[in-house]
């Protein structure tokens, strides 16, 4: 059966999520308008990406779906200098219990700068005949007709401090992909709708990044994972295009890496990571230390609104922003765009009315497990910062995770499974299957047990 294409969709924000959403929408709409507040004429891409200079993680499942949306993207990134490698074999990993021996895992990780990934995807999206990019354009408010969203009012930037031109972009569907600092709750209130409830979990984590030029190493990635509450500090390193290495230090519970170069280096040396020390010894730094401190997990309950306008959806960080240190954000956003495609396919026969509510409910279900994985650790840090005792469930989950990471150092099977779950290639429940559960109970150790022995 042949279906008519829908008329017009507007996407707010041209980050990874917005670009992927525009790609999906282009299969169903005659016209897709991508609204981006930043001027994209410069070489560094969007200025409004506070994390652009830091290490970015695209989990294997997210990479698979991006490849489906943009065939050949993986090879294109590799040709541009972004290495693809086995995470277990080519990314030395340290946890509280020590260094995990390298092991071939079959889990492929991809390293690249955010600018490279975003620019290559943007080039493909704007080349689609149905997509129109409106850069230097800010959304001011929602445009409603008869209780549903019928577009957005935008203002185009102008030179010499002028306000620019204001107009309404009419649309049959509006997608908010404007990120963790989305103004959508304000727009809803302004339009007379309830403000959605927000849940925030704050580990008090911040990170600071420097970029280096260095000779090739025996690895492409490097990670030292912090562990609540005894080990607040950690690091992620990625070898990216043009022989550069991005080194992101992080610390939870307000134990933050300094923003000056000398203090940053002292923090890095405090980790006692030989791979990192050798890299820094051989590297030539680029000037400057770049910090990011607004790392709270933030979930906005759009699906729970009892009164909301139709034809409006929130997606990606706009609806659920994770602590970036866990690397879930881009992958969870891409999974949401895949779900959007399924709903739009049904809408071509059933119509768009009611689709936004159904889709928002599915997104609430989709983010549930990633949210629990991220916040289970950060809730411990939050309680630690506030001097509060841990609830029994948090104590139990932390006990289990500590012993699991101990086993990852000593048991390749556990480490392989850990990587598959981390990359969303296996369900979280696999970490508590009968075989792994028995190993954790009978063979695992926790920091408290090791302190007692020592």
Coordinates of C-alpha atoms in Angstrom, one line a residue:
X1 CA 0.0 0.0 0.0
X2 CA 1.4 3.4 -0.9
X3 CA 1.2 6.1 1.7
X4 CA 1.2 9.9 1.2
X5 CA 4.1 11.7 2.9
X6 CA 3.2 14.1 5.6
X7 CA 3.7 17.9 5.0
X8 CA 6.2 19.6 7.3
X9 CA 8.1 18.9 10.5
X10 CA 10.3 21.3 12.5
X11 CA 13.3 20.1 14.5
X12 CA 14.7 22.4 17.2
X13 CA 18.5 21.8 17.5
X14 CA 21.0 20.4 15.1
X15 CA 23.1 18.3 17.5
X16 CA 23.5 14.5 17.0
X17 CA 20.0 13.9 18.2
X18 CA 18.4 16.6 16.1
X19 CA 20.3 15.5 13.0
X20 CA 19.3 11.9 13.5
X21 CA 15.7 12.9 14.0
X22 CA 15.8 15.0 10.8
X23 CA 17.1 12.0 8.9
X24 CA 14.2 9.8 10.2
X25 CA 11.6 12.5 9.6
X26 CA 12.9 13.0 6.0
X27 CA 11.5 9.5 5.2
X28 CA 8.0 10.6 6.1
X29 CA 7.7 14.4 5.5
X30 CA 7.8 16.4 2.3
X31 CA 9.7 19.1 4.2
X32 CA 11.9 19.1 7.4
X33 CA 13.1 22.4 8.8
X34 CA 16.1 22.1 11.1
X35 CA 16.3 25.2 13.3
X36 CA 19.7 25.9 14.9
X37 CA 20.4 29.0 17.0
X38 CA 24.2 28.9 16.3
X39 CA 25.8 30.3 13.2
X40 CA 27.4 27.3 11.4
X41 CA 29.7 29.3 9.1
X42 CA 32.8 28.7 11.3
X43 CA 35.2 25.8 11.2
X44 CA 34.6 24.5 14.8
X45 CA 30.9 23.8 14.3
X46 CA 28.3 24.8 16.8
X47 CA 29.4 27.2 19.6
X48 CA 26.6 26.1 21.8
X49 CA 28.0 22.6 22.5
X50 CA 29.6 23.0 26.0
X51 CA 31.0 19.5 25.9
X52 CA 32.5 19.6 22.3
X53 CA 36.1 19.7 23.5
X54 CA 35.8 16.7 25.8
X55 CA 36.0 13.0 25.2
X56 CA 32.8 11.7 23.6
X57 CA 31.6 8.1 23.8
X58 CA 29.4 6.5 21.2
X59 CA 28.4 3.1 22.5
X60 CA 28.5 0.2 20.1
X61 CA 24.7 -0.1 19.8
X62 CA 24.4 3.6 19.0
X63 CA 27.1 3.2 16.4
X64 CA 25.2 0.4 14.8
X65 CA 22.0 2.4 14.5
X66 CA 23.9 5.5 13.2
X67 CA 25.4 3.2 10.5
X68 CA 21.9 2.1 9.6
X69 CA 20.7 5.7 9.3
X70 CA 23.9 6.8 7.5
X71 CA 25.3 3.9 5.6
X72 CA 29.1 4.1 5.2
X73 CA 29.5 6.6 8.1
X74 CA 31.7 4.3 10.1
X75 CA 34.2 3.9 7.2
X76 CA 34.0 7.7 6.6
X77 CA 35.0 8.4 10.2
X78 CA 37.8 5.9 10.0
X79 CA 39.1 7.5 6.7
X80 CA 39.1 10.8 8.5
X81 CA 41.3 9.5 11.2
X82 CA 38.8 8.3 13.8
X83 CA 40.0 4.8 14.9
X84 CA 37.6 1.8 15.3
X85 CA 38.9 -0.7 17.8
X86 CA 38.1 -3.6 20.1
X87 CA 37.2 -2.0 23.5
X88 CA 38.5 -4.8 25.6
X89 CA 41.8 -5.2 23.7
X90 CA 42.7 -1.6 22.8
X91 CA 41.4 0.5 25.7
X92 CA 43.3 -0.2 29.0
X93 CA 40.9 0.0 31.8
X94 CA 41.4 0.5 35.6
X95 CA 38.8 0.1 38.3
X96 CA 39.0 0.3 42.0
X97 CA 40.5 -3.3 42.2
X98 CA 43.3 -2.6 39.7
X99 CA 44.0 -2.9 36.0
X100 CA 41.9 -5.1 33.9
X101 CA 44.1 -7.3 31.6
X102 CA 43.4 -6.7 27.9
X103 CA 41.1 -9.2 26.3
X104 CA 39.5 -9.5 22.8
X105 CA 35.8 -8.7 23.5
X106 CA 34.2 -8.3 20.1
X107 CA 32.8 -5.0 21.2
X108 CA 33.8 -2.2 18.8
X109 CA 34.4 1.3 20.1
X110 CA 34.9 4.3 17.9
X111 CA 37.0 7.3 18.8
X112 CA 36.6 10.7 17.2
X113 CA 36.1 14.4 18.1
X114 CA 32.6 15.6 18.5
X115 CA 33.2 18.2 15.8
X116 CA 34.1 15.4 13.3
X117 CA 31.1 13.2 14.0
X118 CA 28.7 16.1 14.0
X119 CA 30.0 17.7 10.8
X120 CA 30.0 14.5 8.9
X121 CA 26.4 13.7 9.9
X122 CA 25.3 17.3 9.3
X123 CA 26.7 17.2 5.7
X124 CA 24.7 14.1 5.0
X125 CA 21.5 15.5 6.5
X126 CA 21.5 18.9 4.8
X127 CA 22.1 17.1 1.5
X128 CA 18.7 15.4 1.7
X129 CA 16.3 17.2 -0.7
X130 CA 13.6 17.5 1.9
X131 CA 15.7 19.0 4.7
X132 CA 16.2 22.8 5.1
X133 CA 18.8 24.0 7.7
X134 CA 17.9 27.4 9.3
X135 CA 21.2 28.3 11.1
X136 CA 21.5 31.5 13.2
X137 CA 17.8 31.1 14.1
X138 CA 16.4 31.0 17.7
X139 CA 13.0 29.6 18.7
X140 CA 11.1 32.1 20.8
X141 CA 7.8 30.3 21.6
X142 CA 5.4 27.6 20.4
X143 CA 2.8 28.4 17.8
X144 CA -0.6 26.8 18.7
X145 CA -3.9 26.4 17.0
X146 CA -6.9 24.7 18.5
X147 CA -4.9 23.1 21.4
X148 CA -2.2 21.6 19.3
X149 CA 1.2 22.8 18.2
X150 CA 1.1 24.1 14.7
X151 CA 4.7 25.4 14.5
X152 CA 7.1 27.7 16.3
X153 CA 7.9 31.4 16.3
X154 CA 11.5 32.0 15.4
X155 CA 13.8 35.0 15.2
X156 CA 16.7 35.1 12.8
X157 CA 19.9 36.7 14.1
X158 CA 20.9 40.0 12.6
X159 CA 24.2 42.0 12.5
X160 CA 24.9 45.2 14.6
X161 CA 23.0 44.0 17.6
X162 CA 19.6 44.1 15.9
X163 CA 16.9 41.7 17.0
X164 CA 16.5 40.2 13.5
X165 CA 13.5 39.0 11.7
X166 CA 10.6 37.2 13.5
X167 CA 8.3 34.8 11.8
X168 CA 6.2 31.7 12.4
X169 CA 7.4 28.4 10.9
X170 CA 4.2 26.3 10.5
X171 CA 4.6 22.6 11.0
X172 CA 2.5 19.4 11.4
X173 CA 4.9 18.1 14.0
X174 CA 7.5 19.9 16.2
X175 CA 10.4 18.0 17.7
X176 CA 12.4 19.6 20.5
X177 CA 16.0 18.3 20.3
X178 CA 17.6 21.4 21.8
X179 CA 19.5 19.5 24.5
X180 CA 20.0 19.5 28.3
X181 CA 19.2 23.3 28.5
X182 CA 16.0 23.1 26.6
X183 CA 13.5 26.0 27.1
X184 CA 10.5 23.8 26.3
X185 CA 9.2 23.8 29.9
X186 CA 9.1 27.6 29.8
X187 CA 7.4 27.6 26.4
X188 CA 4.7 25.2 27.7
X189 CA 4.1 27.5 30.7
X190 CA 3.9 30.5 28.5
X191 CA 1.3 28.8 26.4
X192 CA -0.8 28.0 29.4
X193 CA 0.1 24.4 30.0
X194 CA 1.4 22.8 33.2
X195 CA 5.1 22.7 33.7
X196 CA 6.4 19.2 33.6
X197 CA 8.0 17.7 36.7
X198 CA 11.8 17.3 36.7
X199 CA 13.9 14.8 38.6
X200 CA 17.6 15.8 39.2
X201 CA 20.3 13.5 40.5
X202 CA 23.6 15.3 41.1
X203 CA 26.9 13.5 41.8
X204 CA 28.8 16.8 42.2
X205 CA 30.9 15.7 39.3
X206 CA 32.9 18.0 37.0
X207 CA 35.5 17.3 34.3
X208 CA 38.4 19.2 32.7
X209 CA 40.0 18.4 29.4
X210 CA 43.2 19.1 27.6
X211 CA 44.1 18.1 24.0
X212 CA 47.6 16.9 23.1
X213 CA 49.6 15.8 20.1
X214 CA 51.4 12.6 20.7
X215 CA 53.0 9.7 18.9
X216 CA 51.0 6.5 18.3
X217 CA 50.4 4.5 21.4
X218 CA 49.7 0.8 21.9
X219 CA 46.0 1.6 22.5
X220 CA 43.3 4.0 21.2
X221 CA 41.3 4.5 24.4
X222 CA 42.1 4.7 28.1
X223 CA 39.8 4.8 31.0
X224 CA 40.0 4.8 34.8
X225 CA 36.6 4.5 36.4
X226 CA 35.8 6.1 39.6
X227 CA 33.9 4.2 42.3
X228 CA 31.5 5.6 44.9
X229 CA 32.3 6.5 47.6
X230 CA 36.0 5.7 48.0
X231 CA 37.4 6.7 44.6
X232 CA 36.1 10.0 43.2
X233 CA 38.7 10.6 40.5
X234 CA 39.0 9.1 37.1
X235 CA 40.0 9.8 33.5
X236 CA 39.0 9.1 29.9
X237 CA 41.4 9.3 27.0
X238 CA 40.7 9.0 23.3
X239 CA 43.0 9.0 20.3
X240 CA 41.3 11.0 17.6
X241 CA 41.9 12.4 14.1
X242 CA 45.1 14.3 13.2
X243 CA 47.3 12.6 15.8
X244 CA 45.5 14.3 18.7
X245 CA 44.7 12.8 22.1
X246 CA 41.8 14.2 24.2
X247 CA 42.4 13.7 27.9
X248 CA 39.3 14.3 30.2
X249 CA 39.9 14.2 33.9
X250 CA 36.9 14.0 36.2
X251 CA 36.1 14.0 39.9
X252 CA 32.8 13.4 41.8
X253 CA 31.6 14.6 45.2
X254 CA 33.1 18.1 44.4
X255 CA 36.7 16.7 44.1
X256 CA 37.1 18.5 40.8
X257 CA 40.1 18.7 38.5
X258 CA 41.6 22.3 38.4
X259 CA 41.2 24.6 35.5
X260 CA 44.9 25.7 35.4
X261 CA 47.5 23.7 33.5
X262 CA 49.7 23.0 36.5
X263 CA 46.9 21.9 38.8
X264 CA 45.4 19.8 36.0
X265 CA 48.6 18.0 35.5
X266 CA 49.0 17.4 39.3
X267 CA 45.5 15.9 39.3
X268 CA 46.3 13.6 36.4
X269 CA 49.5 12.4 38.1
X270 CA 47.5 11.7 41.3
X271 CA 45.7 8.9 39.5
X272 CA 48.8 6.7 39.4
X273 CA 48.0 5.5 35.9
X274 CA 51.2 4.4 34.1
X275 CA 49.6 4.5 30.7
X276 CA 48.4 8.0 31.3
X277 CA 51.7 9.2 32.7
X278 CA 53.6 7.8 29.7
X279 CA 51.2 9.5 27.3
X280 CA 51.6 12.8 29.0
X281 CA 55.4 12.5 29.1
X282 CA 55.4 12.0 25.3
X283 CA 52.8 14.5 24.4
X284 CA 52.8 18.2 23.4
X285 CA 49.8 20.0 24.9
X286 CA 47.6 22.5 23.1
X287 CA 46.9 25.6 25.2
X288 CA 44.1 25.8 27.6
X289 CA 42.0 23.7 30.0
X290 CA 38.4 23.3 29.2
X291 CA 35.9 22.5 32.1
X292 CA 32.3 21.4 32.3
X293 CA 30.5 21.3 35.6
X294 CA 26.8 21.0 34.8
X295 CA 26.7 17.2 34.8
X296 CA 23.5 16.5 36.7
X297 CA 21.2 13.8 35.5
X298 CA 18.0 15.5 34.6
X299 CA 14.8 13.8 33.6
X300 CA 11.7 15.8 32.5
X301 CA 8.4 14.0 32.9
X302 CA 6.6 15.0 29.7
X303 CA 4.8 11.7 29.4
X304 CA 3.2 12.3 32.8
X305 CA 1.6 15.6 31.8
X306 CA -2.2 15.2 32.0
X307 CA -2.7 18.3 29.8
X308 CA -0.4 19.0 27.0
X309 CA -0.5 20.1 23.4
X310 CA -0.6 17.5 20.6
X311 CA 1.9 17.4 17.7
X312 CA 4.9 18.2 20.0
X313 CA 7.5 15.8 21.2
X314 CA 10.7 16.1 23.3
X315 CA 13.6 13.9 22.4
X316 CA 17.2 13.3 23.5
X317 CA 18.7 15.4 26.2
X318 CA 15.7 17.6 26.2
X319 CA 13.7 14.8 27.9
X320 CA 16.5 13.0 29.7
X321 CA 20.1 14.3 30.1
X322 CA 22.5 11.9 31.7
X323 CA 25.8 12.6 33.6
X324 CA 28.0 12.7 30.4
X325 CA 30.8 10.8 32.1
X326 CA 28.9 7.5 31.5
X327 CA 28.8 8.0 27.7
X328 CA 25.1 7.1 27.3
X329 CA 23.7 10.3 25.9
X330 CA 24.3 10.0 22.2
X331 CA 23.3 6.3 22.0
X332 CA 20.1 6.8 24.0
X333 CA 19.2 9.7 21.7
X334 CA 19.8 7.6 18.6
X335 CA 17.6 4.9 20.0
X336 CA 14.8 7.4 20.5
X337 CA 15.1 8.5 16.8
X338 CA 14.8 4.8 15.8
X339 CA 11.6 4.6 17.9
X340 CA 10.4 7.8 16.3
X341 CA 10.6 6.1 12.9
X342 CA 8.3 3.3 14.0
X343 CA 5.7 5.7 15.3
X344 CA 5.8 7.8 12.1
X345 CA 5.4 4.7 10.0
X346 CA 2.1 4.0 11.8
X347 CA 1.1 7.7 11.6
X348 CA 1.1 7.5 7.9
X349 CA -2.0 5.4 8.0
X350 CA -3.4 6.4 11.4
X351 CA -2.6 10.1 11.3
X352 CA -0.5 12.3 13.5
X353 CA -3.2 13.0 16.1
X354 CA -2.3 11.3 19.4
X355 CA 1.1 10.1 18.1
X356 CA 3.1 12.5 20.2
X357 CA 1.6 11.2 23.5
X358 CA 2.1 7.6 22.5
X359 CA 5.7 8.3 21.5
X360 CA 6.5 10.2 24.7
X361 CA 5.3 7.3 26.7
X362 CA 7.5 4.9 24.8
X363 CA 10.5 7.2 25.4
X364 CA 9.8 7.2 29.1
X365 CA 10.0 3.4 29.0
X366 CA 13.1 3.4 26.8
X367 CA 15.1 5.7 29.1
X368 CA 14.2 3.8 32.3
X369 CA 17.1 1.4 32.4
X370 CA 19.8 3.8 31.2
X371 CA 18.5 6.3 33.8
X372 CA 18.7 3.6 36.6
X373 CA 22.3 2.6 35.5
X374 CA 23.5 6.2 35.6
X375 CA 21.7 7.4 38.7
X376 CA 22.4 4.3 40.8
X377 CA 26.0 5.4 41.1
X378 CA 25.3 9.1 41.2
X379 CA 22.7 8.7 44.0
X380 CA 25.5 7.2 46.1
X381 CA 27.7 10.3 45.4
X382 CA 24.8 12.6 46.1
X383 CA 24.1 10.9 49.5
X384 CA 27.8 11.0 50.3
X385 CA 28.0 14.8 49.5
X386 CA 24.9 15.4 51.7
X387 CA 26.2 13.3 54.6
X388 CA 23.2 11.0 54.4
X389 CA 23.1 7.3 55.0
X390 CA 22.5 5.1 51.9
X391 CA 19.1 3.4 51.6
X392 CA 19.3 -0.4 51.7
X393 CA 18.7 -0.8 48.0
X394 CA 21.6 1.5 47.1
X395 CA 23.9 -0.2 49.6
X396 CA 23.0 -3.6 48.0
X397 CA 23.5 -2.4 44.4
X398 CA 26.8 -0.7 45.3
X399 CA 28.0 -3.9 47.0
X400 CA 27.1 -5.9 43.9
X401 CA 28.8 -3.5 41.5
X402 CA 32.0 -3.3 43.6
X403 CA 32.3 -7.1 43.6
X404 CA 31.5 -7.3 40.0
X405 CA 34.3 -4.9 39.1
X406 CA 36.7 -6.9 41.2
X407 CA 35.8 -10.0 39.2
X408 CA 36.3 -8.0 35.9
X409 CA 40.0 -7.7 36.9
X410 CA 40.3 -11.4 37.4
X411 CA 37.8 -13.1 35.1
X412 CA 37.8 -12.3 31.3
X413 CA 34.2 -13.6 31.0
X414 CA 32.9 -11.1 33.4
X415 CA 34.8 -8.2 31.7
X416 CA 33.4 -9.2 28.3
X417 CA 29.9 -9.3 29.6
X418 CA 30.4 -6.0 31.4
X419 CA 31.4 -4.4 28.1
X420 CA 28.5 -5.8 26.3
X421 CA 26.1 -4.5 28.9
X422 CA 27.9 -1.1 29.0
X423 CA 27.6 -0.8 25.2
X424 CA 23.9 -1.8 25.3
X425 CA 24.5 -4.9 23.3
X426 CA 23.2 -7.1 26.2
X427 CA 20.4 -6.5 28.7
X428 CA 21.3 -5.2 32.1
X429 CA 19.7 -8.3 33.6
X430 CA 22.6 -10.3 32.2
X431 CA 24.9 -9.0 34.9
X432 CA 22.7 -10.8 37.4
X433 CA 22.3 -14.1 35.6
X434 CA 22.8 -17.3 37.6
X435 CA 26.4 -17.9 36.5
X436 CA 27.5 -14.3 37.1
X437 CA 25.5 -14.0 40.3
X438 CA 27.3 -17.1 41.8
X439 CA 30.7 -15.7 40.9
X440 CA 29.9 -12.3 42.5
X441 CA 28.6 -13.9 45.7
X442 CA 31.4 -16.5 46.1
X443 CA 34.4 -15.0 44.4
X444 CA 33.9 -11.2 44.4
X445 CA 35.5 -8.7 46.9
X446 CA 34.7 -5.1 47.9
X447 CA 37.0 -2.3 48.9
X448 CA 35.9 -2.8 52.5
X449 CA 36.9 -6.4 52.4
X450 CA 40.3 -5.6 51.0
X451 CA 40.9 -2.9 53.6
X452 CA 40.2 -5.5 56.3
X453 CA 42.7 -7.8 54.8
X454 CA 45.4 -5.1 54.5

